[in-house]
Short mmCIF file of C-alpha atoms in Angstrom, two decimals:
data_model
loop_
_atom_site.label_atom_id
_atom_site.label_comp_id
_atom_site.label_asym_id
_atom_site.label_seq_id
_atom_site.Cartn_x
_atom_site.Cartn_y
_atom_site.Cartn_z
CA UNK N 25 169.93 50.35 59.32
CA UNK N 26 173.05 51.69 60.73
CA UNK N 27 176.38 49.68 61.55
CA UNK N 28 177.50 49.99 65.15
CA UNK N 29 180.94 50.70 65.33
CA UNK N 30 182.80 48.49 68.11
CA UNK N 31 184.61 50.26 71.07
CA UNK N 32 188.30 51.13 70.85
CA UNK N 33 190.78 48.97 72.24
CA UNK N 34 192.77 50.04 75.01
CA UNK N 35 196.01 51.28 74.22
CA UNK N 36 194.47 52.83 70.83
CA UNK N 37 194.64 56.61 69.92
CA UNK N 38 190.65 57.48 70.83
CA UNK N 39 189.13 58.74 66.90
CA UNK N 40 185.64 61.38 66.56
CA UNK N 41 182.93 59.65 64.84
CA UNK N 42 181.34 61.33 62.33
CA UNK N 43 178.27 63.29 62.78
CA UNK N 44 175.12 61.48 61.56
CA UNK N 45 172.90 62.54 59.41
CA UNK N 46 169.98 62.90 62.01
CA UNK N 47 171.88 65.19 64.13
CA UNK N 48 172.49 67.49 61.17
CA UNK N 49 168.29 67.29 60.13
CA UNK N 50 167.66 68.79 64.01
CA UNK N 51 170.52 71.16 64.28
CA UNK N 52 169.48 73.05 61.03
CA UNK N 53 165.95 73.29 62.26
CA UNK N 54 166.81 74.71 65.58
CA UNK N 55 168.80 77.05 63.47
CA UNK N 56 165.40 78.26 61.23
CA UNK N 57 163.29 78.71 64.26
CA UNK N 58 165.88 81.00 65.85
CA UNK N 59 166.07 82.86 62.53
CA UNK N 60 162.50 83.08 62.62
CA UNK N 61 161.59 84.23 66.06
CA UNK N 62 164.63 87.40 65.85
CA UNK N 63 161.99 88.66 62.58
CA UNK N 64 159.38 88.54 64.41
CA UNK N 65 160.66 90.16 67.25
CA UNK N 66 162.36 92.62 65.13
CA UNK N 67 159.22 93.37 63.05
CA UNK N 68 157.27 93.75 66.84
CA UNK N 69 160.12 96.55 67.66
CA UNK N 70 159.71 98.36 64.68
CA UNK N 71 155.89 98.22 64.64
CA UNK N 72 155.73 99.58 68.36
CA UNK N 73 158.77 102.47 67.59
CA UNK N 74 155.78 103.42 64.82
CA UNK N 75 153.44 103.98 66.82
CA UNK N 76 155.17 105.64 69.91
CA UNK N 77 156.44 107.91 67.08
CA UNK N 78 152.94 108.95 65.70
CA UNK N 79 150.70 109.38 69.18
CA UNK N 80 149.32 112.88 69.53
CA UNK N 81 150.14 114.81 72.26
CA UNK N 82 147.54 115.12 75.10
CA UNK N 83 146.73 118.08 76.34
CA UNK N 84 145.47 118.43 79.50
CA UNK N 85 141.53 119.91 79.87
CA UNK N 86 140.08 122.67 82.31
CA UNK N 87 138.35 121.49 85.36
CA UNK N 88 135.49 123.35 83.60
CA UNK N 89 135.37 121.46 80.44
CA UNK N 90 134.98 118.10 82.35
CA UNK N 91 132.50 119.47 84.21
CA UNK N 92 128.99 117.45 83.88
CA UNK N 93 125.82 118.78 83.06
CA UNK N 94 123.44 118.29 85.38
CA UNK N 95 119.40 119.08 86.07
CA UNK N 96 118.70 120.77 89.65
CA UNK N 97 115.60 121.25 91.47
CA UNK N 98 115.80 123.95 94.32
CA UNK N 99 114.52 122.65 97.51
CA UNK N 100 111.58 124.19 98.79
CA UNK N 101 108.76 123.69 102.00
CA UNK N 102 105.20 122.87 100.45
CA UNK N 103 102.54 122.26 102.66
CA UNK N 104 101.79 118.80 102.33
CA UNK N 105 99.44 116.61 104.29
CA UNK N 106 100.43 112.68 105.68
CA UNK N 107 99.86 110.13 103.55
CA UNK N 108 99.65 106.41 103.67
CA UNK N 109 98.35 102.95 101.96
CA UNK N 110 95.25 100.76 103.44
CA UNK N 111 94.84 97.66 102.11
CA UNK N 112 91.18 95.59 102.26
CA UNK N 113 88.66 93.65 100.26
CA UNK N 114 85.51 94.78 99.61
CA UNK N 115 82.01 93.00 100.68
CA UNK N 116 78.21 94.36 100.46
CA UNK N 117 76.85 95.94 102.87
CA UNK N 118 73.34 94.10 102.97
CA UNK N 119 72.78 90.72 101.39
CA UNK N 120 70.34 88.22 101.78
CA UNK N 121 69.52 84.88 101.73
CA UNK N 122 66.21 84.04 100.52
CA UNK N 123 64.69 81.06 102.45
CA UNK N 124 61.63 78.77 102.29
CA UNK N 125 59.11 79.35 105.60
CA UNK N 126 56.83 77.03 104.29
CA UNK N 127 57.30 73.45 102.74
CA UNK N 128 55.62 73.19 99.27
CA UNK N 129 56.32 71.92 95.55
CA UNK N 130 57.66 75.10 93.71
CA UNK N 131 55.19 75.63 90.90
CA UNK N 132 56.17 79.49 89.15
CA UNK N 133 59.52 80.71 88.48
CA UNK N 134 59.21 83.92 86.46
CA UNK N 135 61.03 84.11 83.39
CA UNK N 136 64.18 86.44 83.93
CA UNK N 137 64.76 85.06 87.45
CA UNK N 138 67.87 83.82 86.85
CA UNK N 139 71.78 84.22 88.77
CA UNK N 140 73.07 88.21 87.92
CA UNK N 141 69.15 89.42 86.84
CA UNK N 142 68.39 92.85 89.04
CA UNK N 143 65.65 92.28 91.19
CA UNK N 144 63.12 95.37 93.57
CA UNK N 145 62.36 94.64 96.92
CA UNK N 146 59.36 92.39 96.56
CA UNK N 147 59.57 91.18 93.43
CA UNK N 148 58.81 87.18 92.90
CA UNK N 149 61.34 84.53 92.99
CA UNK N 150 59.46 81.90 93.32
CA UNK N 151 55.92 80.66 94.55
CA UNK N 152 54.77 77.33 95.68
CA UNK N 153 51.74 75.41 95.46
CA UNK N 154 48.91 77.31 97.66
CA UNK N 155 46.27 74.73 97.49
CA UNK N 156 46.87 72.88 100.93
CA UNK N 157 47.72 76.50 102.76
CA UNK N 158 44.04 77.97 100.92
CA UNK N 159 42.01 75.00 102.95
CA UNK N 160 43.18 75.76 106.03
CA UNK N 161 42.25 78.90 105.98
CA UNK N 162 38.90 78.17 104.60
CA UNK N 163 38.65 75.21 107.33
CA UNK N 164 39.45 77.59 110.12
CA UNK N 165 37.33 80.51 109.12
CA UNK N 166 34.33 77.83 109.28
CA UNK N 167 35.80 77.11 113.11
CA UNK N 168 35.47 80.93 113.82
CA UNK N 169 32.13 81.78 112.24
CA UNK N 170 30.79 78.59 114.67
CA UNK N 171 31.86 79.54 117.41
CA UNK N 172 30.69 83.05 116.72
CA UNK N 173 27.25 81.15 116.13
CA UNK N 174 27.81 79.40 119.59
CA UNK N 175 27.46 83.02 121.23
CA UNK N 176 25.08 84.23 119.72
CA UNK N 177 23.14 81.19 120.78
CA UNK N 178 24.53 81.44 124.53
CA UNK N 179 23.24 85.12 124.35
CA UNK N 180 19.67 84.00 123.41
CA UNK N 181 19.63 81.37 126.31
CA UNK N 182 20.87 83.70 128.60
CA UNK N 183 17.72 85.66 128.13
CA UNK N 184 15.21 82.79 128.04
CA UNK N 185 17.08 81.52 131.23
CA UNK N 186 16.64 85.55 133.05
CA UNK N 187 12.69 84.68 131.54
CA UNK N 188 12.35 81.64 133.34
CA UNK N 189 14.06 82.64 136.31
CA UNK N 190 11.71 85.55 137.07
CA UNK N 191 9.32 83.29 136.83
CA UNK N 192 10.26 80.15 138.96
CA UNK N 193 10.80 82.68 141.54
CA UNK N 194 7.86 84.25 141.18
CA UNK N 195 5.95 80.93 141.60
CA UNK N 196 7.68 80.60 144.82
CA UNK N 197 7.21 83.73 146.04
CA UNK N 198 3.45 83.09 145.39
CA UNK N 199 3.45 79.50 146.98
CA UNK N 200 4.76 80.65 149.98
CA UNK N 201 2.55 83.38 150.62
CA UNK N 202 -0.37 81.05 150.08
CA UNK N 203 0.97 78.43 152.33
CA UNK N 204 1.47 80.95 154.86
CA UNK N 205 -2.25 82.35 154.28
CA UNK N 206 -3.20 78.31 154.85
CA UNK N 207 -1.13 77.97 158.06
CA UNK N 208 -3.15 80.82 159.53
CA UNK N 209 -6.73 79.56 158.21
CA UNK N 210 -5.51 76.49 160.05
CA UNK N 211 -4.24 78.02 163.21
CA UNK N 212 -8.05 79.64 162.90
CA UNK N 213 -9.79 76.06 162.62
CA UNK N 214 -10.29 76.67 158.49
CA UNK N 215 -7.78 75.46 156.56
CA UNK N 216 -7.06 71.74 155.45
CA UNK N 217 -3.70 69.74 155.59
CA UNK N 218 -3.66 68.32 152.49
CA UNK N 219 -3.88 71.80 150.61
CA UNK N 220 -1.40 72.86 152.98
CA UNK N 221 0.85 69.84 151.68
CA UNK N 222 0.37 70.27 148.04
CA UNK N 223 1.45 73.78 148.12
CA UNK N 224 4.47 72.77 150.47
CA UNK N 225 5.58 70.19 147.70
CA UNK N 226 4.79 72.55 145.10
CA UNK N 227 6.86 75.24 146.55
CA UNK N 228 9.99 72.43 146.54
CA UNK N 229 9.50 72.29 143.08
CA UNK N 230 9.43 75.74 141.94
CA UNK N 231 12.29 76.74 144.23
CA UNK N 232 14.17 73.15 143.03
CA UNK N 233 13.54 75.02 138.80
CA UNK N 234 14.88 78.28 140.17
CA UNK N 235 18.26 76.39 141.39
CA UNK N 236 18.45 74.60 137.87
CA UNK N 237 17.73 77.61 136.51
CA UNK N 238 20.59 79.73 138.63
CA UNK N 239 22.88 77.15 137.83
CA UNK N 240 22.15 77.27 134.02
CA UNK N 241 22.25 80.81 133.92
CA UNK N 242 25.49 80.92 136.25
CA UNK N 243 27.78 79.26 133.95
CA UNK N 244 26.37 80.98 130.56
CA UNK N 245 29.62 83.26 131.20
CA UNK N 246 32.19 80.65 131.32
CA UNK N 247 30.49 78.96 128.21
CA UNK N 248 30.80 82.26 126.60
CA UNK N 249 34.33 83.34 127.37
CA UNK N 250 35.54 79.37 126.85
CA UNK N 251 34.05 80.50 123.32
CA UNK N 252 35.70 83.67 122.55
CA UNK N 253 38.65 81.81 124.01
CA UNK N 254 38.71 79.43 120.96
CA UNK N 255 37.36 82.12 118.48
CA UNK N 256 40.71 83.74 119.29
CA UNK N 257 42.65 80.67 119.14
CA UNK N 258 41.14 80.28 115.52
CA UNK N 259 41.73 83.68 114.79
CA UNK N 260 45.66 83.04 115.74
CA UNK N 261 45.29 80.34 113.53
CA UNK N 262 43.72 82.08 111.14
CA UNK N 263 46.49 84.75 111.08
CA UNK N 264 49.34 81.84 110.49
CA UNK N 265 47.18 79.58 107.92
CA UNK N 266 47.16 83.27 106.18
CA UNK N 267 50.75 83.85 107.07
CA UNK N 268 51.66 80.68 105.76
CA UNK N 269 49.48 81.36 102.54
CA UNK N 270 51.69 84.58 101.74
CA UNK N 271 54.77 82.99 102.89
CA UNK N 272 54.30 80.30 99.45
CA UNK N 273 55.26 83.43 97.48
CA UNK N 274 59.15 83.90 97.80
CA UNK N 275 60.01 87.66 97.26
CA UNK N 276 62.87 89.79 96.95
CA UNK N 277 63.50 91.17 100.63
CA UNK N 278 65.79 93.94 99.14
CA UNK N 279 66.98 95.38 96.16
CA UNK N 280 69.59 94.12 94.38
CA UNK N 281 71.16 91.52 92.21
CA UNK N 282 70.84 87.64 92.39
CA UNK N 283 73.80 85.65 93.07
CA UNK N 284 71.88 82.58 92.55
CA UNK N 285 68.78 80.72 92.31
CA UNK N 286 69.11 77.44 93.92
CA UNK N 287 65.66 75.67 92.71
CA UNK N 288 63.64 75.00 89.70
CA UNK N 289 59.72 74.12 89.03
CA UNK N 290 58.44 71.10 90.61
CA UNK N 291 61.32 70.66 93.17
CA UNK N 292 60.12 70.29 97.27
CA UNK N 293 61.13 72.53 99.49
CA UNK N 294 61.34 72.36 103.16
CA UNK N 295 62.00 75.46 105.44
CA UNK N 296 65.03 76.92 105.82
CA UNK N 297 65.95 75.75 102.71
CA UNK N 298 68.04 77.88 100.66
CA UNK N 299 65.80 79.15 97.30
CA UNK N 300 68.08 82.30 96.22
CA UNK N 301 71.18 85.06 97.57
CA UNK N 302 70.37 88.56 96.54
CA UNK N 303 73.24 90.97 96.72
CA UNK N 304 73.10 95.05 97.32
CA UNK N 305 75.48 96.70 95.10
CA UNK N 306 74.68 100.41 96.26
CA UNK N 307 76.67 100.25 99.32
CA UNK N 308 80.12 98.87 99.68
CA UNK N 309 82.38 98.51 102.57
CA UNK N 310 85.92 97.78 102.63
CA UNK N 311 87.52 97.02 106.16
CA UNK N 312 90.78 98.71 105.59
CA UNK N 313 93.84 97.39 106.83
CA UNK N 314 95.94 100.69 108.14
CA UNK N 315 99.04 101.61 109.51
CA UNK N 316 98.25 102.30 113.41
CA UNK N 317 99.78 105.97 112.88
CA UNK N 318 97.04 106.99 110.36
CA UNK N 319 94.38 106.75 113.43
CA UNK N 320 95.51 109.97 115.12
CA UNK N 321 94.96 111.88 111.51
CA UNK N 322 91.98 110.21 110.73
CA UNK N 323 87.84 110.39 111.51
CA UNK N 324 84.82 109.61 110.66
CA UNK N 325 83.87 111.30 107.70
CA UNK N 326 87.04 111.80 106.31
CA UNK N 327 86.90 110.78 102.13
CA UNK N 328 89.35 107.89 101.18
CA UNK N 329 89.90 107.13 97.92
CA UNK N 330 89.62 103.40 96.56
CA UNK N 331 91.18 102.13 94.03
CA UNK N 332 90.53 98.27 92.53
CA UNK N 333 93.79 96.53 92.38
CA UNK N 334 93.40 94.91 88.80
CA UNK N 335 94.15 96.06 85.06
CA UNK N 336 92.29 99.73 84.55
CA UNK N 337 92.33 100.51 88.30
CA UNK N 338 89.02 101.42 88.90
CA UNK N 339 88.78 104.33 91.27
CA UNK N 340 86.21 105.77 93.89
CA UNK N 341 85.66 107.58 96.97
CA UNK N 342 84.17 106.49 99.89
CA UNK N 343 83.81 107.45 103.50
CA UNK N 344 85.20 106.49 106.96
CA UNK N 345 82.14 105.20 108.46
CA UNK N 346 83.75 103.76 111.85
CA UNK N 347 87.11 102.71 113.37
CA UNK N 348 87.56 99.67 115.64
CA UNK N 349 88.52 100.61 118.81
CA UNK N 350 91.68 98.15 119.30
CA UNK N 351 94.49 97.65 116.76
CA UNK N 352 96.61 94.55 115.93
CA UNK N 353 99.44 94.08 118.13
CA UNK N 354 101.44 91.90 115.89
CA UNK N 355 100.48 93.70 112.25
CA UNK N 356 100.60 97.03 113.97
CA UNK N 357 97.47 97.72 111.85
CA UNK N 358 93.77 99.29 112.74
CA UNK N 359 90.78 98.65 110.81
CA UNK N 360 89.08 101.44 109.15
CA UNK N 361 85.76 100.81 107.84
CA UNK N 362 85.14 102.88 104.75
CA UNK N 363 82.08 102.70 103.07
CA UNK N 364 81.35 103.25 99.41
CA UNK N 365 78.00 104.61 97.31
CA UNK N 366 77.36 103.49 94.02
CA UNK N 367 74.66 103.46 91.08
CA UNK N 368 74.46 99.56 91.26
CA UNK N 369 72.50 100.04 87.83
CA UNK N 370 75.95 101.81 86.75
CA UNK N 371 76.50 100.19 82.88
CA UNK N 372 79.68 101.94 82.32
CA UNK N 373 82.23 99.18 84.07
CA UNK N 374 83.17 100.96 87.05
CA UNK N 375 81.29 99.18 89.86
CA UNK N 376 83.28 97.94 92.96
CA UNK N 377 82.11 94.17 93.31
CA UNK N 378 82.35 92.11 96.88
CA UNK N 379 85.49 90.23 97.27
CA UNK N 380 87.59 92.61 95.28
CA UNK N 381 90.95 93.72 96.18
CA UNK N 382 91.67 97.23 97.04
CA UNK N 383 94.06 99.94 98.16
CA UNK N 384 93.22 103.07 100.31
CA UNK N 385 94.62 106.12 99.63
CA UNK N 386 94.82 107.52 103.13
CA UNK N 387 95.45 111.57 103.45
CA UNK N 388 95.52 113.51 107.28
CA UNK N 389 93.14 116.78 107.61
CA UNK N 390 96.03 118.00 108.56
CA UNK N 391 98.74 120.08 106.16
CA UNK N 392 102.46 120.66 107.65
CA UNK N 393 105.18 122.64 105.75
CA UNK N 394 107.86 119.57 104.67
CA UNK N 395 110.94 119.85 102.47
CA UNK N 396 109.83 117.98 99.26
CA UNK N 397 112.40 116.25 96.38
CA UNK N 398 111.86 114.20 93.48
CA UNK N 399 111.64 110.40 94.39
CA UNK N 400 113.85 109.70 91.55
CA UNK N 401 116.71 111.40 93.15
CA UNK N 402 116.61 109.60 96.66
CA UNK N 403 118.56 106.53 96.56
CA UNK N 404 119.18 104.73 99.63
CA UNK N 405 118.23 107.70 101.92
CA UNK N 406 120.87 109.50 100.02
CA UNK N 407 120.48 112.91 97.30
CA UNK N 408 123.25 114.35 95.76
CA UNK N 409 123.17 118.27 95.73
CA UNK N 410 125.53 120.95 94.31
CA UNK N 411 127.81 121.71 97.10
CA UNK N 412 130.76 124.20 96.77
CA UNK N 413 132.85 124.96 93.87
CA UNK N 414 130.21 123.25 92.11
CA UNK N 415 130.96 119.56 92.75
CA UNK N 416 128.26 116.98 93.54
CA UNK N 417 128.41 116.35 97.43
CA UNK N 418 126.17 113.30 98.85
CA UNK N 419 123.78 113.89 101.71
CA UNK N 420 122.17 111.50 103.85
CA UNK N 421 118.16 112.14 104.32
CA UNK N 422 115.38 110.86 106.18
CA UNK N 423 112.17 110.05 104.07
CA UNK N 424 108.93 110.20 106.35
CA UNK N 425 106.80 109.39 102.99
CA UNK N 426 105.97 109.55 99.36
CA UNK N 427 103.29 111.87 98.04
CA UNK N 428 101.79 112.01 93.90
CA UNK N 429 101.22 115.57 93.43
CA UNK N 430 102.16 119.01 91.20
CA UNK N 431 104.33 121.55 92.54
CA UNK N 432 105.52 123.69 89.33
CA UNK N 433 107.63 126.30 91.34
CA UNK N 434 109.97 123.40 92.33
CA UNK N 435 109.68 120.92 89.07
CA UNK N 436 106.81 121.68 86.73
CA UNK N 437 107.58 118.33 85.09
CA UNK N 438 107.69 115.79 88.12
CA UNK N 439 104.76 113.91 90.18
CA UNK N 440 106.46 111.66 92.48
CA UNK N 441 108.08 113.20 95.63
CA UNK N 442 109.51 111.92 98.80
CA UNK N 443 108.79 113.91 101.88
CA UNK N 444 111.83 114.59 104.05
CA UNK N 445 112.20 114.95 107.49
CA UNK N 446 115.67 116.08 107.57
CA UNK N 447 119.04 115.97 105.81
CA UNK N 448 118.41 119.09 103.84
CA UNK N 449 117.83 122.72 104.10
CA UNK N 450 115.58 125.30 101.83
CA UNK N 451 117.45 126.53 99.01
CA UNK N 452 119.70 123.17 98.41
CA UNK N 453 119.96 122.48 94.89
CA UNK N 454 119.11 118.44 94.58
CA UNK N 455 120.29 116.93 91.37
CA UNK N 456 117.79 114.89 89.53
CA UNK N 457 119.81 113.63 86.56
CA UNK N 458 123.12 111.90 85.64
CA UNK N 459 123.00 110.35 88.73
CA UNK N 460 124.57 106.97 87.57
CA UNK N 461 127.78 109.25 86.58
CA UNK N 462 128.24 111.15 89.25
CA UNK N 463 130.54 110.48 92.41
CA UNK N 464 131.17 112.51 95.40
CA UNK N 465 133.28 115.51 94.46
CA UNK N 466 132.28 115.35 90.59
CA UNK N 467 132.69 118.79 89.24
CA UNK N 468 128.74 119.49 87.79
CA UNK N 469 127.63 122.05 85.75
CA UNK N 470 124.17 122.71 87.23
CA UNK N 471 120.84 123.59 85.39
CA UNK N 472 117.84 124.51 86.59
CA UNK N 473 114.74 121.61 86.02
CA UNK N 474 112.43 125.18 85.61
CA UNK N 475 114.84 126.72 83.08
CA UNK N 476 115.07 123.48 80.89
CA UNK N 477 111.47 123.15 80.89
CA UNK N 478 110.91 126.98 79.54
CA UNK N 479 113.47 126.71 76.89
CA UNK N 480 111.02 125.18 74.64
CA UNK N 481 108.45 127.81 75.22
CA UNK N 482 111.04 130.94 75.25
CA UNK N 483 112.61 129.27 71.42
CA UNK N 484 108.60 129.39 70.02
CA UNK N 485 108.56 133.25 71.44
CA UNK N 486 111.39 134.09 69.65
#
């Protein structure tokens, strides 16, 4: 511990203490990092006059040799047609659902009948118990062949009646001429009342049996037609009792696959009861959804082709079957109904299925000459073509749509193009590669997409 010295007194020459040894420990390292720091900066001096003394000397290069090389495509007019995207699902055109007309116990379900089997029009499903429907039409056959009987009988007394008729009035024809021969015997003095009264009351009852007779033989019509009346009821009958006898048979109505098969053996059914859904595979139809500027390029009849929005993209072609006459004000969209033919026996895994999603390739009858360029070199409605002096010089277009075809005079290698409407001119050269490099102004040495893609074929030549 260090002594503290006490303070001069006054009137005392004023003497310098002597440093302490602390002080001296921080002055000599302030002293060492000084030291160290002028090194280092002096070694940082010489190091930098090093390199500034070995650095090559640029040299500046010609515009030409920074020049980029770049693949062109010469704009050209193709006749191309319009082209845009539908977009549906598809359904069947005929289906059916197979119902009970009859109630009944199922009792036969062939073998095979089962959800996904292929079924002809007509082919059983399933049939119910006929037993009940078979006496019916037994019982009302026996109702028919009666009442046949009951004519036939009617006929027979119709004739007997005629018979007896004839006769009744024959007996009173002859009973009044002999009362009248008595009345003038007894005008004469001859003739005797009582005769004349036993022929009066035997006249009242012949003429009394030719009434009954009349009357008999009057109504044998309305007897008879009251019996063809209910031989026609019965056959009605008949007809149903038979109806209802074919009706326990459940059948196919078309031809096509089942969906399902909603009962099994012994199970009741009542009618209108569900029993299967068959499903016709051979015609499809897809209500397209389309832009409302494809209807003034498009008909009936005109092909579409479909293709099945799922891994493999199955494609077909169908048809434009019909249009609906109003479009959708708020999609801006008109339906196109497009139908599609198929082998629904097809085994090769290309059949369009209802309820599958689908996009229609729509194409106009119509073909118009249109400046055509890659769509790999539009960007933002912008292309980038040689422009004087051989820079790159960026033009604004105006894409009207995008086509897939093959147009070798222009690019033999490319597929996709984008149709313009304007921005460009015939004989522009579009640039179609190193677009990520290039600016505005960028000097380009220019190659032709058609040259590149011969070089190949002119090196095996040679």
């Amino acid at each position: 511990m260090e002594a503290t010295l006490p303070p001069p007194r006054p009137g005392t020459p004023h003497m310098r203490p002597n440093p302490s040894p602390r002080r001296l420990r921080t002055l000599a390292a302030g002293a060492i990092r000084v030291c160290v720091g002028l090194v280092i900066l002096g070694v940082a001096v010489g190091g930098y006059t090093v390199l500034v003394s070995t650095t090559p000397t640029t040299v500046r290069l010609a515009e030409r040799d920074m020049a980029i090389t770049v693949r062109t495509v010469t704009a050209k007019e193709v006749d191309v047609s319009r082209r845009w995207n539908g977009y549906g699902t598809t359904r069947a055109m005929r289906t059916a659902d197979v119902g009970a007309e009859v109630m009944g116990v199922v009792a036969e379900r062939p073998d095979g009948v089962e959800a996904g089997a292929r079924v002809k029009r007509g082919d059983l499903i399933v049939a119910l118990e006929t037993e009940e429907f078979e006496q019916i039409v037994s019982r009302t056959q026996r109702a028919i062949d009666s009442f046949l009987s009951d004519i036939e009988a009617l006929d027979v007394e119709e004739e007997s009646l005629k018979e007896s008729l004839d006769l009744a009035s024959e007996a009173t024809r002859i009973t009044q001429w002999e009362i009248e021969q008595l009345e003038d015997a007894r005008a004469r003095g001859a003739g005797a009342a009582a005769e004349v009264n036993r022929l009066q009351r035997d006249l009242t009852r012949f003429q009394r049996e030719e009434r009954d007779i009349r009357q008999r033989l009057e109504v044998i019509p309305a007897r008879r037609q009251r019996a063809l009346s209910q031989i026609e009821l019965e056959r009605a009958n008949l007809r149903l009792a038979e109806l209802d006898l074919r009706r326990s048979r459940i059948v196919a109505p078309i031809d096509g696959a089942l969906q399902s098969v909603d009962v099994k053996l012994g199970e009741r059914v009542a009618p209108g009861m569900r029993i299967a859904r068959v499903v016709d595979l051979s015609r499809i139809e897809i209500p397209v959804r389309a832009p409302l500027a494809s209807a003034a390029n498009l008909g009936p009849g005109d092909p579409i082709e479909i293709i099945v929005d799922s891994p493999g993209g199955i494609r077909r072609t169908g048809m434009i079957e019909r249009i609906a006459p109003e479009a959708d004000p708020r999609t801006r969209t008109i339906t196109l109904y497009v139908v599609v033919e198929q082998d629904p026996f097809d085994t090769s895994g290309g059949l369009l299925l209802p309820g599958q999603f689908v996009t229609a390739a729509l194409e106009s009858r119509l073909r118009q000459p249109r400046l055509v360029a890659p769509r790999g070199a539009v960007a933002n409605d912008r292309v980038m073509i040689v422009g004087d002096s051989s820079q790159a010089e960026s033009r604004d277009v105006r894409v009207l749509h995008y086509i897939e075809g093959h147009f070798p005079d222009i690019d033999p290698d490319e597929t996709q193009w984008a149709v313009l409407e304007a921005g460009l001119s015939p004989g522009d050269r579009i640039i179609i590669s190193n677009l990520d490099e290039l600016r505005s102004g960028s000097p380009v040495d220019p190659v032709d997409a058609g040259q590149v893609a011969q070089r190949p074929e002119e090196r095996e030549s040679r």
